[in-house]
Tab-separated table of N, CA and C in Angstrom:
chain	number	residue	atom	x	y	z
A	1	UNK	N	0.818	-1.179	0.000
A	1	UNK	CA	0.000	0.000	0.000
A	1	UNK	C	0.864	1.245	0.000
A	2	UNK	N	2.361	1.472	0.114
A	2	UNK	CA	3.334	2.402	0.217
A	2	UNK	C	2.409	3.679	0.229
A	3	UNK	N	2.304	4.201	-0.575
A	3	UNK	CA	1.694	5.605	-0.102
A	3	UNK	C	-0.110	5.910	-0.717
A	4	UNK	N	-0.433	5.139	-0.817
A	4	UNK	CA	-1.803	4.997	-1.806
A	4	UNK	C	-2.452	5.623	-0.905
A	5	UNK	N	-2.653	5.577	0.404
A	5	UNK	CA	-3.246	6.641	2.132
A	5	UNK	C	-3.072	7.802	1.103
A	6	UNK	N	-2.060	7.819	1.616
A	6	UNK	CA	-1.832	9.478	1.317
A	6	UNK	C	-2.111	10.085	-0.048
A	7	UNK	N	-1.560	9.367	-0.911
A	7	UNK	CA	-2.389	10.040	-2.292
A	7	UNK	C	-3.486	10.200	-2.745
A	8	UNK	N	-4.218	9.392	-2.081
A	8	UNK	CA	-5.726	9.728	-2.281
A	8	UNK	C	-5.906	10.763	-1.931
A	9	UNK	N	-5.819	11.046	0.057
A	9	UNK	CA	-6.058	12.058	0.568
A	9	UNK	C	-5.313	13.683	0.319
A	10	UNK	N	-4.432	13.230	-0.837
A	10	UNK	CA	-3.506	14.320	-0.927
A	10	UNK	C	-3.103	14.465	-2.270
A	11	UNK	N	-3.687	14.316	-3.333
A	11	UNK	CA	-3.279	14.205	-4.549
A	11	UNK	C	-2.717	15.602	-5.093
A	12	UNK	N	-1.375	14.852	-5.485
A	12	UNK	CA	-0.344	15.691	-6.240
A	12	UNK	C	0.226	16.105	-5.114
A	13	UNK	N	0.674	16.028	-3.577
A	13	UNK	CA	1.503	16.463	-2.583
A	13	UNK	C	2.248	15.426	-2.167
A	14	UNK	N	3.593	15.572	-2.030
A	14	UNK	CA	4.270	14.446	-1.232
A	14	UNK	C	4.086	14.385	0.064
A	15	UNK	N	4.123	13.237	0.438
A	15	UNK	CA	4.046	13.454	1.981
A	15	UNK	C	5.309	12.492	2.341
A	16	UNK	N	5.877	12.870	3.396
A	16	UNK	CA	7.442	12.706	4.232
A	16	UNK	C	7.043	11.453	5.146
A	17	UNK	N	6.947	10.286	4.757
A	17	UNK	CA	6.429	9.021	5.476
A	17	UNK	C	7.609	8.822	6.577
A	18	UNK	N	8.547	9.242	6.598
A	18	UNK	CA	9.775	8.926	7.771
A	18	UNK	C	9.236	9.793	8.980
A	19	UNK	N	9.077	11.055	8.291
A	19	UNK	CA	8.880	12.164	9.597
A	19	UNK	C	7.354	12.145	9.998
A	20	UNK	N	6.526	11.142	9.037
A	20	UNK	CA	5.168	11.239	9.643
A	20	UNK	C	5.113	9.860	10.454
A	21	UNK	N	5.348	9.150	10.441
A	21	UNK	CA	5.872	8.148	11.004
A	21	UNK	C	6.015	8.482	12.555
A	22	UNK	N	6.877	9.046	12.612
A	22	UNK	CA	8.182	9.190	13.529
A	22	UNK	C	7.100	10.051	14.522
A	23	UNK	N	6.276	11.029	13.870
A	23	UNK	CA	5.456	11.886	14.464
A	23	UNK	C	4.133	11.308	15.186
A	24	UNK	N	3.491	9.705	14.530
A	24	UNK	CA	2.189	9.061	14.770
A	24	UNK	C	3.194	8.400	16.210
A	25	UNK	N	4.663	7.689	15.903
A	25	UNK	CA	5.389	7.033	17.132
A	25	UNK	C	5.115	7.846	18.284
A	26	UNK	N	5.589	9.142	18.320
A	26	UNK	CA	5.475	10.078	19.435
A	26	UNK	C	4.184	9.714	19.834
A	27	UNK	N	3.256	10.606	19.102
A	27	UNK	CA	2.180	10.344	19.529
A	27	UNK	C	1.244	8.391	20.327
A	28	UNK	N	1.915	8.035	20.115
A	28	UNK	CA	1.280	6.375	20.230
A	28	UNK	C	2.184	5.977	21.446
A	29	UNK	N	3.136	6.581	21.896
A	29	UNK	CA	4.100	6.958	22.995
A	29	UNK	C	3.144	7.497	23.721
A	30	UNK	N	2.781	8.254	23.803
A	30	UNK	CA	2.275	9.137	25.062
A	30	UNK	C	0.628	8.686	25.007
A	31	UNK	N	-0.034	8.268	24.214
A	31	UNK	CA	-0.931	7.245	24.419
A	31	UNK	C	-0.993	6.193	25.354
A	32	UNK	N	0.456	5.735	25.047
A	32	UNK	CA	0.627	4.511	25.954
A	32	UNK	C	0.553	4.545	27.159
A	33	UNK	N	1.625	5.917	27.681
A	33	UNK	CA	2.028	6.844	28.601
A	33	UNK	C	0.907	6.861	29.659
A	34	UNK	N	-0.132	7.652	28.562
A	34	UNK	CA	-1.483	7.890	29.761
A	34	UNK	C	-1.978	6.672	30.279
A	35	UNK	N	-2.072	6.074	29.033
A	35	UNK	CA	-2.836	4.812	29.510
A	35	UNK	C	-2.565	3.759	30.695
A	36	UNK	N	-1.022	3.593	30.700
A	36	UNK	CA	0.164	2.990	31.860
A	36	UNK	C	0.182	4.069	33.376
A	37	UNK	N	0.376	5.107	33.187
A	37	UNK	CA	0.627	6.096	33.855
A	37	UNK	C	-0.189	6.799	34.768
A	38	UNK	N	-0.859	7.293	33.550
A	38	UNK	CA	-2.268	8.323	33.818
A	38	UNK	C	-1.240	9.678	33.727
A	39	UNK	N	-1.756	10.289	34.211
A	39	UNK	CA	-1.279	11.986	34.272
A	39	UNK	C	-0.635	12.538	35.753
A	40	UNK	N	1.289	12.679	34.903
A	40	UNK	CA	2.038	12.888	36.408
A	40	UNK	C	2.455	14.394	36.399
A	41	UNK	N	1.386	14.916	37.646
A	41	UNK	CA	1.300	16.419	38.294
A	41	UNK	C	2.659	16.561	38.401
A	42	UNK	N	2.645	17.762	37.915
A	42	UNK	CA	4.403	18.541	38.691
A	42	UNK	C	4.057	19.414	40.118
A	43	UNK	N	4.599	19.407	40.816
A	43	UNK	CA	4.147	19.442	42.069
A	43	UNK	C	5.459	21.027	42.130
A	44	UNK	N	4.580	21.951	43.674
A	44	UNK	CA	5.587	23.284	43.541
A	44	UNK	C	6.096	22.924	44.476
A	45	UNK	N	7.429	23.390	44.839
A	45	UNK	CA	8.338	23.383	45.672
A	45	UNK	C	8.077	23.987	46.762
A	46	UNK	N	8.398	23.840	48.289
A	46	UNK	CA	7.932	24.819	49.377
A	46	UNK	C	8.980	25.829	49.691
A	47	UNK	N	10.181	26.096	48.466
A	47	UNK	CA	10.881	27.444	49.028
A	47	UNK	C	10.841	28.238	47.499
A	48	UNK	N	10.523	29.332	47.964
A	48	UNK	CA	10.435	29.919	47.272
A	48	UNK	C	11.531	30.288	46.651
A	49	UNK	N	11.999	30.800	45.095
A	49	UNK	CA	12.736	31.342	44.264
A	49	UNK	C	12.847	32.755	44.005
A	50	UNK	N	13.722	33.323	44.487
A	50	UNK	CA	13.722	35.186	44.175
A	50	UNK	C	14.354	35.677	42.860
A	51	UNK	N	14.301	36.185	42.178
A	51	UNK	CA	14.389	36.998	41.076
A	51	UNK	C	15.382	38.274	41.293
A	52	UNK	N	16.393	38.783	41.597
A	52	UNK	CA	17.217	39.612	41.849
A	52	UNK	C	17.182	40.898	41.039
A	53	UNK	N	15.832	42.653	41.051
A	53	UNK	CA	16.356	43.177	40.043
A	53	UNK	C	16.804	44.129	40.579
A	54	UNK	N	18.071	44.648	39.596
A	54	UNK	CA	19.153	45.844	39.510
A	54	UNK	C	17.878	47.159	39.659
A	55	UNK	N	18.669	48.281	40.158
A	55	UNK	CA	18.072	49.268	39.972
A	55	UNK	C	18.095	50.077	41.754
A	56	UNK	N	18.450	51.486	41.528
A	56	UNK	CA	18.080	51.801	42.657
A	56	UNK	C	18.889	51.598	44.344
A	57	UNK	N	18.606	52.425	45.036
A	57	UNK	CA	18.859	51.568	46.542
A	57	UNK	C	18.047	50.584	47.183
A	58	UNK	N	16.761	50.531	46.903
A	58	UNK	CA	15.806	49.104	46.813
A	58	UNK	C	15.841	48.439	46.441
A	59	UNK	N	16.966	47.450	45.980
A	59	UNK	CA	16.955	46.321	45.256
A	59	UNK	C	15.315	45.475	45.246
A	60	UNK	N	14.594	45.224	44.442
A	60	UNK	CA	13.170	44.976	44.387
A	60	UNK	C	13.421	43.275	44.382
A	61	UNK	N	12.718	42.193	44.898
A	61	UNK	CA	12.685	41.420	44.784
A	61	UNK	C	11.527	40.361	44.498
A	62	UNK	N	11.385	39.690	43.221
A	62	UNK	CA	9.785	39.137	42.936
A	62	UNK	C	9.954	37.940	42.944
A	63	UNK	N	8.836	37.422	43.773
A	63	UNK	CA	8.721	35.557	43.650
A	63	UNK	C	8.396	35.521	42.083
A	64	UNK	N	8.767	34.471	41.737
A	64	UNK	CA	8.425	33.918	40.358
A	64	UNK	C	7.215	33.418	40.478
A	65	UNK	N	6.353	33.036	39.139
A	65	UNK	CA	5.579	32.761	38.841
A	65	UNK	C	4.919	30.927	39.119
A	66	UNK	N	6.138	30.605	39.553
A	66	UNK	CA	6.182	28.770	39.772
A	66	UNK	C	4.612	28.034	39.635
A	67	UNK	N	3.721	28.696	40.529
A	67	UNK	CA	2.871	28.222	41.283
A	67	UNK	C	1.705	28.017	40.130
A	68	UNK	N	1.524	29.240	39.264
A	68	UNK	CA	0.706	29.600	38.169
A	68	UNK	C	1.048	28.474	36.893
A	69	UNK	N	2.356	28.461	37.097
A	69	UNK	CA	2.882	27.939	35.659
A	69	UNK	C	2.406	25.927	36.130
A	70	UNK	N	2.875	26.310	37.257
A	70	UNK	CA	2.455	24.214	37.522
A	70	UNK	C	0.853	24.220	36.880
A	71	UNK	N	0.257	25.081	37.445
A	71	UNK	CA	-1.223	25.006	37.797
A	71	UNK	C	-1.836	24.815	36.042
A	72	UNK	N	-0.942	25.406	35.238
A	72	UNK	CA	-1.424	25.816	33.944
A	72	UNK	C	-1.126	24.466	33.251
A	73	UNK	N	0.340	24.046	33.634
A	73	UNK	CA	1.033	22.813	33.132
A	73	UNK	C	0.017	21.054	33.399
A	74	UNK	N	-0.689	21.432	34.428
A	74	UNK	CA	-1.343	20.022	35.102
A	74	UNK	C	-2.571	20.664	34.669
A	75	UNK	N	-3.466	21.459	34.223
A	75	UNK	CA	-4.430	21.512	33.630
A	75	UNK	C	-4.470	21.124	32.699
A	76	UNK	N	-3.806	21.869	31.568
A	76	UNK	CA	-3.235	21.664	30.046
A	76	UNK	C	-3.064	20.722	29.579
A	77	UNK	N	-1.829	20.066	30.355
A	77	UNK	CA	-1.121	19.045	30.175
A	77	UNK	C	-2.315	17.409	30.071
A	78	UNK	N	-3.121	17.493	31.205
A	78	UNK	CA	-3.525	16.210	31.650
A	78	UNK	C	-4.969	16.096	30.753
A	79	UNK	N	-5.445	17.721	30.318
A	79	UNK	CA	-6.569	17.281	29.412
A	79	UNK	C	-5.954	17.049	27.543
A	80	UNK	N	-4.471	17.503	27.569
A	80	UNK	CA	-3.701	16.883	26.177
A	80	UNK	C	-3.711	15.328	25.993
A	81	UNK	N	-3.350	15.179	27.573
A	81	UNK	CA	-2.905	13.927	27.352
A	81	UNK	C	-4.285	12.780	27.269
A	82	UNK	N	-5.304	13.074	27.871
A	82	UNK	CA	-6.677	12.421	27.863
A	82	UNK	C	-6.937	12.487	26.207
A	83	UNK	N	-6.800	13.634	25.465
A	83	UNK	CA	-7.272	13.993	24.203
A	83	UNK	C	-6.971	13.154	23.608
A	84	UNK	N	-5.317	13.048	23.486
A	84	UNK	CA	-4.173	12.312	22.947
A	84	UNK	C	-4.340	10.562	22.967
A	85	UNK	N	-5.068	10.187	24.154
A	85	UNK	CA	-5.273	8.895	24.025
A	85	UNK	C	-6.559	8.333	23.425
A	86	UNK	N	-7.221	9.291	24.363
A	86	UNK	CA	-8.746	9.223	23.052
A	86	UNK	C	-8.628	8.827	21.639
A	87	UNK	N	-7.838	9.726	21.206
A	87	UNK	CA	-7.943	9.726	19.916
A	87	UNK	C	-7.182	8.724	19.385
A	88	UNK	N	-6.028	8.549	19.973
A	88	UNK	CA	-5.354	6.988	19.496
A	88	UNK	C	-6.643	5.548	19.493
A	89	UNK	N	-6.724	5.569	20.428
A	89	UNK	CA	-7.557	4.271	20.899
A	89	UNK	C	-8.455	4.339	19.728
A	90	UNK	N	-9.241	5.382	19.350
A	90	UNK	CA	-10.584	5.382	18.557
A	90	UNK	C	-10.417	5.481	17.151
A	91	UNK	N	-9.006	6.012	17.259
A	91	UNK	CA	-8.090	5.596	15.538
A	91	UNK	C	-7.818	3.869	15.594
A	92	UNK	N	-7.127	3.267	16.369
A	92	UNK	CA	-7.347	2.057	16.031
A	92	UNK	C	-8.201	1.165	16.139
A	93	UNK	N	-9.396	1.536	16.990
A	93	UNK	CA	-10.285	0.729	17.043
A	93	UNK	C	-10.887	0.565	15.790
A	94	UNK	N	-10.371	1.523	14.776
A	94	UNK	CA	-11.036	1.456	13.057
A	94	UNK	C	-10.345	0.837	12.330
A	95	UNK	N	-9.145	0.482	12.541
A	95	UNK	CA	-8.385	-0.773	12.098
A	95	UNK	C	-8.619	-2.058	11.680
A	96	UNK	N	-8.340	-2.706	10.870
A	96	UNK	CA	-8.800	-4.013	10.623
A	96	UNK	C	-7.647	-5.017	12.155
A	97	UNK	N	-8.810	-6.154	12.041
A	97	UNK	CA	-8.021	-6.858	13.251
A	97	UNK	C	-6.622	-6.797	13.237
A	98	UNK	N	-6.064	-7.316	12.386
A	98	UNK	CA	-4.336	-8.236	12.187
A	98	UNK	C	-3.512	-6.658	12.088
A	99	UNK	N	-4.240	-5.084	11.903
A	99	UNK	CA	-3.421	-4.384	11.689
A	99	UNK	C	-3.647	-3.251	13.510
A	100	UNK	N	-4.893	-3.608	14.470
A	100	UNK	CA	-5.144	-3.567	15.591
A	100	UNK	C	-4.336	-4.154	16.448
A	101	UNK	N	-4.009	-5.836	16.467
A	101	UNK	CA	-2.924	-6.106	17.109
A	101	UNK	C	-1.940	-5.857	17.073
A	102	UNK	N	-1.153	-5.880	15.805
A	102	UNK	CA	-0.080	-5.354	15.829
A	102	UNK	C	0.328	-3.684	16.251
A	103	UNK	N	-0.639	-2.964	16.228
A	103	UNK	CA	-0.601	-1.787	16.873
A	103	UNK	C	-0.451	-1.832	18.624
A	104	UNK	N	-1.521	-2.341	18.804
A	104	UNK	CA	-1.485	-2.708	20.127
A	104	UNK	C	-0.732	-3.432	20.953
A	105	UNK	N	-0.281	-4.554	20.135
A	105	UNK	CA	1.173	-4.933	21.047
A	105	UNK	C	2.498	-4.704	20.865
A	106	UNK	N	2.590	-3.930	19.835
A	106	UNK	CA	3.746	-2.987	19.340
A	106	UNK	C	3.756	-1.797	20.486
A	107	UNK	N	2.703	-1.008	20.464
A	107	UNK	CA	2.682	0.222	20.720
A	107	UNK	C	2.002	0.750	21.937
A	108	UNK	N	1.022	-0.385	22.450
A	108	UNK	CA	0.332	0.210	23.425
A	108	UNK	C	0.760	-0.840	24.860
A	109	UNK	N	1.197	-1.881	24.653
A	109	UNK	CA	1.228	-2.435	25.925
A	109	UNK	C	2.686	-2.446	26.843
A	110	UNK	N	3.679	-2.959	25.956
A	110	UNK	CA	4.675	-2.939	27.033
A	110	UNK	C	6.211	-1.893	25.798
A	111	UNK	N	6.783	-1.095	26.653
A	111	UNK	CA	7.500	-0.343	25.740
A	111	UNK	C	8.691	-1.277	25.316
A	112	UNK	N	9.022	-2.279	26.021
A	112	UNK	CA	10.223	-3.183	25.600
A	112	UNK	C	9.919	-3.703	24.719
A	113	UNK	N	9.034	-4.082	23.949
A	113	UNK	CA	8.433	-4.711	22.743
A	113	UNK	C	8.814	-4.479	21.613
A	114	UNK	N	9.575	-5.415	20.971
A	114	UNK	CA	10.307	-5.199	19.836
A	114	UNK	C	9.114	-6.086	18.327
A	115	UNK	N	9.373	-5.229	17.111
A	115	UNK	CA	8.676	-5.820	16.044
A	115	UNK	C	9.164	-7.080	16.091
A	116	UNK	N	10.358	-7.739	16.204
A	116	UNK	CA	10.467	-8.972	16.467
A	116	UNK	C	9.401	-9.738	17.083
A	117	UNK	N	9.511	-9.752	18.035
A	117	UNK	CA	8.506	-10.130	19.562
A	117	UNK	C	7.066	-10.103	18.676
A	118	UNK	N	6.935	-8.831	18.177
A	118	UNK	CA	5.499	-8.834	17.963
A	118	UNK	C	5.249	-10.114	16.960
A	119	UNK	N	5.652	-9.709	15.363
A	119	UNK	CA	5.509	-10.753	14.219
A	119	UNK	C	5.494	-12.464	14.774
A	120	UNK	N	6.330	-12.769	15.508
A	120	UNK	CA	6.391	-14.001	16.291
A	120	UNK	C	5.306	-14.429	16.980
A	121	UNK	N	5.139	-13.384	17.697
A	121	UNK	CA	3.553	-13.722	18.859
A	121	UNK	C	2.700	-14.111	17.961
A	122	UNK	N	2.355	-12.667	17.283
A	122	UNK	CA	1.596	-12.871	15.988
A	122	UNK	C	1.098	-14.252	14.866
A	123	UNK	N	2.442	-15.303	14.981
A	123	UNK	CA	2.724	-16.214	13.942
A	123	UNK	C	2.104	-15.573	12.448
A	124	UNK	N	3.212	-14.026	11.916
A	124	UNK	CA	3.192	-13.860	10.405
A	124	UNK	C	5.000	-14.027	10.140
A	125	UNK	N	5.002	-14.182	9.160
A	125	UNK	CA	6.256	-13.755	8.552
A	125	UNK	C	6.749	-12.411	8.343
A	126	UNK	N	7.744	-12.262	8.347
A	126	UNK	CA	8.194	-11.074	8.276
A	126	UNK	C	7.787	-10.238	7.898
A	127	UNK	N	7.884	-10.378	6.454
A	127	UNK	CA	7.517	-9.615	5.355
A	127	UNK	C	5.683	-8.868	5.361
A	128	UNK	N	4.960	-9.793	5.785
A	128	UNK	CA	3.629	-9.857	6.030
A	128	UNK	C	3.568	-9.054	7.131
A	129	UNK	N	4.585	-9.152	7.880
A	129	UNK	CA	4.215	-7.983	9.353
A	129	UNK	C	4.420	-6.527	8.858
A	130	UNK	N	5.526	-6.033	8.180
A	130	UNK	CA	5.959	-4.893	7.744
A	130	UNK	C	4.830	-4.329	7.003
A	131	UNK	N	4.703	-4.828	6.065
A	131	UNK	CA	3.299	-4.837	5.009
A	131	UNK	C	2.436	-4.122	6.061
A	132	UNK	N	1.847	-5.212	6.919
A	132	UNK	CA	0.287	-4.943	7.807
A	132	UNK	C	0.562	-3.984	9.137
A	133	UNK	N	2.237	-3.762	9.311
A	133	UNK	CA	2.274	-2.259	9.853
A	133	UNK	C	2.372	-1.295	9.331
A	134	UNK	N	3.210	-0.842	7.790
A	134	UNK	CA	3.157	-0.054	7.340
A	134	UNK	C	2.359	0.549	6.901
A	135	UNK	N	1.096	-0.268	6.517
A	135	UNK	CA	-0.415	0.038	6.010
A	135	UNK	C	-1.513	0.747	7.283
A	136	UNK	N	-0.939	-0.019	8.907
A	136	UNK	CA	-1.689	0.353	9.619
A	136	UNK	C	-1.198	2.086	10.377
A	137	UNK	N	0.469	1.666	9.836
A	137	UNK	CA	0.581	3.368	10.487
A	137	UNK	C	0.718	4.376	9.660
A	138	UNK	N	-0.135	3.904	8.304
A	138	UNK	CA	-0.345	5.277	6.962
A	138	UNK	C	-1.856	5.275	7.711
A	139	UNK	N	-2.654	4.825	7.559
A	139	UNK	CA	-4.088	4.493	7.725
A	139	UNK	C	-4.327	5.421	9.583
A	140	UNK	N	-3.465	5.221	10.402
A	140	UNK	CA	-3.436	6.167	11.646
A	140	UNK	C	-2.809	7.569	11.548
A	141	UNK	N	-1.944	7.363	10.443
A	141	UNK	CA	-1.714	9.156	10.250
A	141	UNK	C	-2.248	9.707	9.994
A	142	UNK	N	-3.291	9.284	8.934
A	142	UNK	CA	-4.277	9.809	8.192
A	142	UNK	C	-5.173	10.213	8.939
A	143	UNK	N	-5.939	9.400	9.964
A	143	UNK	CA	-6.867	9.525	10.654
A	143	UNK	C	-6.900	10.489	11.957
A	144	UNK	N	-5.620	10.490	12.258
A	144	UNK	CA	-4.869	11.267	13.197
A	144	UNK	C	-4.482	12.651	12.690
A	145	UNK	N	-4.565	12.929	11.492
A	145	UNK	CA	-3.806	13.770	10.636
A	145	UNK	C	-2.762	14.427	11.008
A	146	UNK	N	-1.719	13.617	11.193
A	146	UNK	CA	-0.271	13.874	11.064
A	146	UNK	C	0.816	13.638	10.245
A	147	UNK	N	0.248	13.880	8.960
A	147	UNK	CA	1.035	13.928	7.844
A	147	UNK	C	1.863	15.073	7.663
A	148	UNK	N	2.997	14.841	7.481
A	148	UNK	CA	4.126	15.799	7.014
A	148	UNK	C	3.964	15.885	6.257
A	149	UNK	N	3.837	17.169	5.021
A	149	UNK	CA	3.816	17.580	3.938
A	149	UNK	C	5.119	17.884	3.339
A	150	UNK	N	5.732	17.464	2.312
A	150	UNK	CA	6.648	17.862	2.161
A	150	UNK	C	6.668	19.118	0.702
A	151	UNK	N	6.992	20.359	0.962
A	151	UNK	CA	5.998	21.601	-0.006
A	151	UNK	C	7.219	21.900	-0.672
């Protein structure tokens, strides 16, 4: 299927299958992330940080912002990361089976998991695994729309 995804959806544009790739990985990373994890708060420190400014015989001194910036970071952050898995999960749940597992035990269950490991579990041949991943992670870029354009 090499790029037939994308040309449909993109006729007459190249699209950069290494860097879109590389970009659905990230993403299917931090899918995993939430899913293993859940969402890890950055927590504020109990001494405060001073800011030193020049000027004057009052040297002025301002707490930093720490407290605001966590608060913004664990809001932000933890409804990205909910988004982020959502949307993985419900991209492959549109997958055909044989290209679902291999997503899923490639990508979502344990990070030590090598395509080796997988194709084996699997019982395909090699060649047949590459095929039915490469097809399944054009088919999630797409859906995901994280195609690199290359202009």
């Amino acid at each position: 299927m090499d790029n037939e995804v994308f040309q449909i959806a993109f006729p007459g544009m190249t699209i950069d299958e290494d860097a879109t790739f590389t970009k659905l990985e990230k993403e299917l990373k931090t899918a995993f992330l939430y899913k293993r994890l859940g969402f890890i708060r950055r927590e504020a420190v109990t001494t405060p940080s001073y800011d030193l400014k020049e000027g004057g015989t009052n040297s002025a001194r301002t707490v930093s912002k720490q407290t605001e910036n966590i608060a913004i970071h664990n809001i932000d952050g933890e409804d990205r990361s909910k988004n982020t898995y959502d949307r993985v999960t419900l991209a492959v749940s549109w997958l055909k089976h044989p290209q679902q597992r291999i997503i899923t035990e490639r990508y979502m269950t344990d990070p030590e998991v090598s395509d080796l490991n997988v194709w084996l579990n699997l019982n395909l041949s090699e060649r047949t695994y590459y095929r039915l991943k490469k097809e399944a992670m054009s088919e999630l870029a797409f859906a995901l729309r994280l195609e690199v354009i290359i202009e």
